[in-house]
C-alpha cells in the first residue's frame, strides 16, 4: 500500500494518506489485519455464488477456500496481482466506492480468470492462477467489474466509499509533517 502511495506523493503525504486509509472504516471496516470480518466473507460468498455460479461450484469441487486468496488481495488492495496501470484505476474506484468495490473487483477478476480457472484440475493449479500477477486486458477486467451486481443487503452491510462518511481528510491527526 505504501509503495503505491509513494509513487504519487512525497513521503509525508504518503504517510498521512496511508494512516487515513487504514484508520477509515469506509475502507477497512474489518481492520487491516490478516483476518477478515465474517460479514465481509459472507458478503463475498453470497455475491460469488449469485454472480458466478459455475465458478463457485468449481471452487467447491476443489475445496478452494476463499480466504486463501481474498486476504492477500485485500491486504494489498490488488497491488500484488494486477499490473500497475490497472491497479491505479482499481484504487481510484476503491477509494470512491469503499468496501463494496473490493467485492465487485474480486468477482470481476475471478470472472476474467474463469476460463483459466475452469481448466485447472486441483487446488494447487487454481491457487497458482490466483496468486500470479495477472496479464489480462485492462478493459476486460473493468468491464467484468462493472457487470457484477451486489444485493442491497451486501451494499448496506459493507457501506460505501467517499460519500459514505463526512469525507474529511484527517491529516491534522498526525501533526508532524513539515509544510514547505
Coordinates of C-alpha atoms in Angstrom, one line a residue:
X1 CA 0.0 0.0 0.0
X2 CA 2.7 2.4 1.0
X3 CA 4.6 1.8 -2.3
X4 CA 1.6 2.7 -4.3
X5 CA 1.1 6.0 -2.4
X6 CA 4.8 6.8 -2.6
X7 CA 4.6 6.7 -6.4
X8 CA 2.4 9.7 -6.4
X9 CA 3.1 11.6 -3.1
X10 CA 6.0 12.8 -1.1
X11 CA 6.9 10.7 2.0
X12 CA 5.0 12.8 4.5
X13 CA 1.8 13.0 2.3
X14 CA 2.1 9.2 1.7
X15 CA 2.3 8.5 5.4
X16 CA -0.7 10.8 6.1
X17 CA -2.7 9.1 3.3
X18 CA -1.8 5.6 4.5
X19 CA -2.8 6.4 8.0
X20 CA -6.1 7.9 6.9
X21 CA -6.8 4.9 4.7
X22 CA -6.0 2.4 7.3
X23 CA -7.9 4.2 10.0
X24 CA -11.0 5.0 8.0
X25 CA -13.9 2.5 8.4
X26 CA -15.1 3.2 4.9
X27 CA -12.2 1.3 3.5
X28 CA -11.1 -1.2 6.2
X29 CA -14.1 -1.6 8.5
X30 CA -12.8 -5.0 9.4
X31 CA -9.4 -3.6 10.3
X32 CA -6.2 -4.0 8.5
X33 CA -5.2 -7.5 9.6
X34 CA -4.9 -11.0 8.1
X35 CA -8.3 -11.8 9.4
X36 CA -11.4 -10.6 7.6
X37 CA -14.7 -9.8 9.3
X38 CA -17.2 -12.6 9.0
X39 CA -19.6 -10.2 7.4
X40 CA -17.1 -9.4 4.6
X41 CA -16.5 -13.1 3.9
X42 CA -20.3 -13.7 3.9
X43 CA -20.9 -10.8 1.5
X44 CA -18.2 -12.1 -0.8
X45 CA -19.5 -15.7 -0.7
X46 CA -23.1 -14.8 -1.4
X47 CA -22.1 -12.4 -4.2
X48 CA -19.7 -15.0 -5.7
X49 CA -22.4 -17.7 -5.7
X50 CA -25.0 -15.3 -7.2
X51 CA -22.7 -13.8 -9.9
X52 CA -20.5 -16.7 -10.9
X53 CA -22.4 -19.9 -10.0
X54 CA -20.4 -22.2 -12.3
X55 CA -17.1 -21.0 -11.0
X56 CA -18.5 -21.2 -7.4
X57 CA -19.2 -24.9 -8.0
X58 CA -15.8 -25.4 -9.4
X59 CA -14.2 -23.9 -6.3
X60 CA -16.4 -26.0 -4.1
X61 CA -15.4 -29.1 -6.0
X62 CA -11.7 -28.4 -5.5
X63 CA -12.1 -27.2 -1.9
X64 CA -10.8 -23.7 -2.7
X65 CA -11.1 -21.7 0.5
X66 CA -11.9 -18.1 -0.3
X67 CA -9.5 -16.9 2.4
X68 CA -6.6 -18.4 0.5
X69 CA -6.7 -15.6 -2.0
X70 CA -9.0 -12.9 -0.6
X71 CA -6.9 -12.0 2.4
X72 CA -3.9 -11.3 0.2
X73 CA -6.0 -9.3 -2.3
X74 CA -7.5 -7.3 0.5
X75 CA -4.2 -6.5 2.3
X76 CA -2.6 -5.3 -0.9
X77 CA -5.8 -3.9 -2.5
X78 CA -4.8 -6.0 -5.5
X79 CA -1.2 -4.5 -5.8
X80 CA 0.4 -7.9 -5.8
X81 CA -1.7 -9.3 -8.7
X82 CA -2.6 -6.5 -11.0
X83 CA -0.3 -4.6 -13.3
X84 CA 0.4 -1.0 -12.1
X85 CA -1.8 0.8 -14.7
X86 CA -4.8 -1.3 -13.8
X87 CA -4.1 -1.2 -10.1
X88 CA -4.1 2.6 -10.1
X89 CA -7.6 2.6 -11.8
X90 CA -8.8 0.0 -9.3
X91 CA -7.5 2.1 -6.4
X92 CA -9.4 5.1 -7.7
X93 CA -12.6 3.1 -7.7
X94 CA -11.9 1.5 -4.4
X95 CA -11.4 4.9 -2.8
X96 CA -14.6 6.2 -4.4
X97 CA -16.8 3.2 -3.6
X98 CA -15.3 1.7 -0.5
X99 CA -15.6 -1.9 0.7
X100 CA -18.3 -2.8 -1.8
X101 CA -15.9 -2.2 -4.6
X102 CA -13.5 -4.7 -3.1
X103 CA -16.1 -7.4 -3.5
X104 CA -17.0 -6.2 -7.1
X105 CA -13.4 -6.1 -8.1
X106 CA -12.6 -9.5 -6.6
X107 CA -15.5 -11.0 -8.6
X108 CA -14.6 -9.1 -11.7
X109 CA -11.1 -10.6 -11.5
X110 CA -12.5 -14.1 -11.0
X111 CA -14.8 -13.6 -13.9
X112 CA -11.9 -12.5 -16.1
X113 CA -9.9 -15.6 -15.0
X114 CA -12.9 -18.0 -15.2
X115 CA -11.7 -19.7 -18.5
X116 CA -8.3 -20.5 -17.0
X117 CA -9.7 -21.4 -13.6
X118 CA -12.2 -23.8 -15.2
X119 CA -9.4 -25.7 -16.8
X120 CA -7.5 -26.1 -13.5
X121 CA -7.9 -29.6 -12.1
X122 CA -6.8 -29.1 -8.5
X123 CA -6.3 -26.7 -5.7
X124 CA -2.7 -26.0 -6.5
X125 CA -3.4 -25.1 -10.1
X126 CA -6.2 -22.8 -9.1
X127 CA -4.1 -21.1 -6.4
X128 CA -1.2 -20.6 -8.9
X129 CA -3.6 -18.7 -11.2
X130 CA -5.0 -16.6 -8.4
X131 CA -1.6 -15.7 -6.9
X132 CA 0.3 -14.8 -10.1
X133 CA 0.5 -11.3 -11.5
X134 CA -2.3 -11.1 -14.0
X135 CA -1.7 -10.1 -17.6
X136 CA -5.3 -9.7 -18.5
X137 CA -6.7 -7.0 -20.7
X138 CA -7.5 -3.9 -18.5
X139 CA -10.7 -3.1 -20.4
X140 CA -11.9 -6.7 -20.0
X141 CA -11.4 -6.6 -16.2
X142 CA -13.0 -3.2 -15.9
X143 CA -16.0 -4.4 -18.0
X144 CA -16.3 -7.5 -15.9
X145 CA -16.2 -5.5 -12.7
X146 CA -19.0 -3.2 -14.0
X147 CA -21.2 -6.3 -14.7
X148 CA -21.1 -7.5 -11.1
X149 CA -24.3 -6.9 -9.2
X150 CA -24.4 -6.9 -5.4
X151 CA -27.5 -7.5 -3.4
X152 CA -28.8 -4.5 -1.5
X153 CA -28.1 -6.3 1.8
X154 CA -24.4 -6.6 0.8
X155 CA -24.2 -2.9 -0.2
X156 CA -25.7 -1.9 3.2
X157 CA -23.5 -4.3 5.2
X158 CA -20.3 -3.2 3.7
X159 CA -21.1 0.5 3.4
X160 CA -20.0 2.9 0.7
X161 CA -16.9 4.8 -0.2
X162 CA -16.1 8.5 -0.1
X163 CA -19.8 9.6 0.1
X164 CA -20.5 7.3 3.0
X165 CA -18.9 9.4 5.7
X166 CA -18.0 13.0 6.2
X167 CA -15.3 12.9 3.5
X168 CA -12.9 14.9 5.5
X169 CA -9.2 14.1 5.4
X170 CA -7.6 13.8 8.8
X171 CA -4.1 15.0 8.2
X172 CA -4.3 17.1 11.4
X173 CA -4.4 14.0 13.5
X174 CA -0.8 13.2 12.5
X175 CA 0.5 16.7 13.0
X176 CA 4.2 16.2 12.4
X177 CA 4.7 16.8 8.7
X178 CA 6.5 20.0 7.8
X179 CA 4.8 22.2 5.3
X180 CA 7.1 23.6 2.6

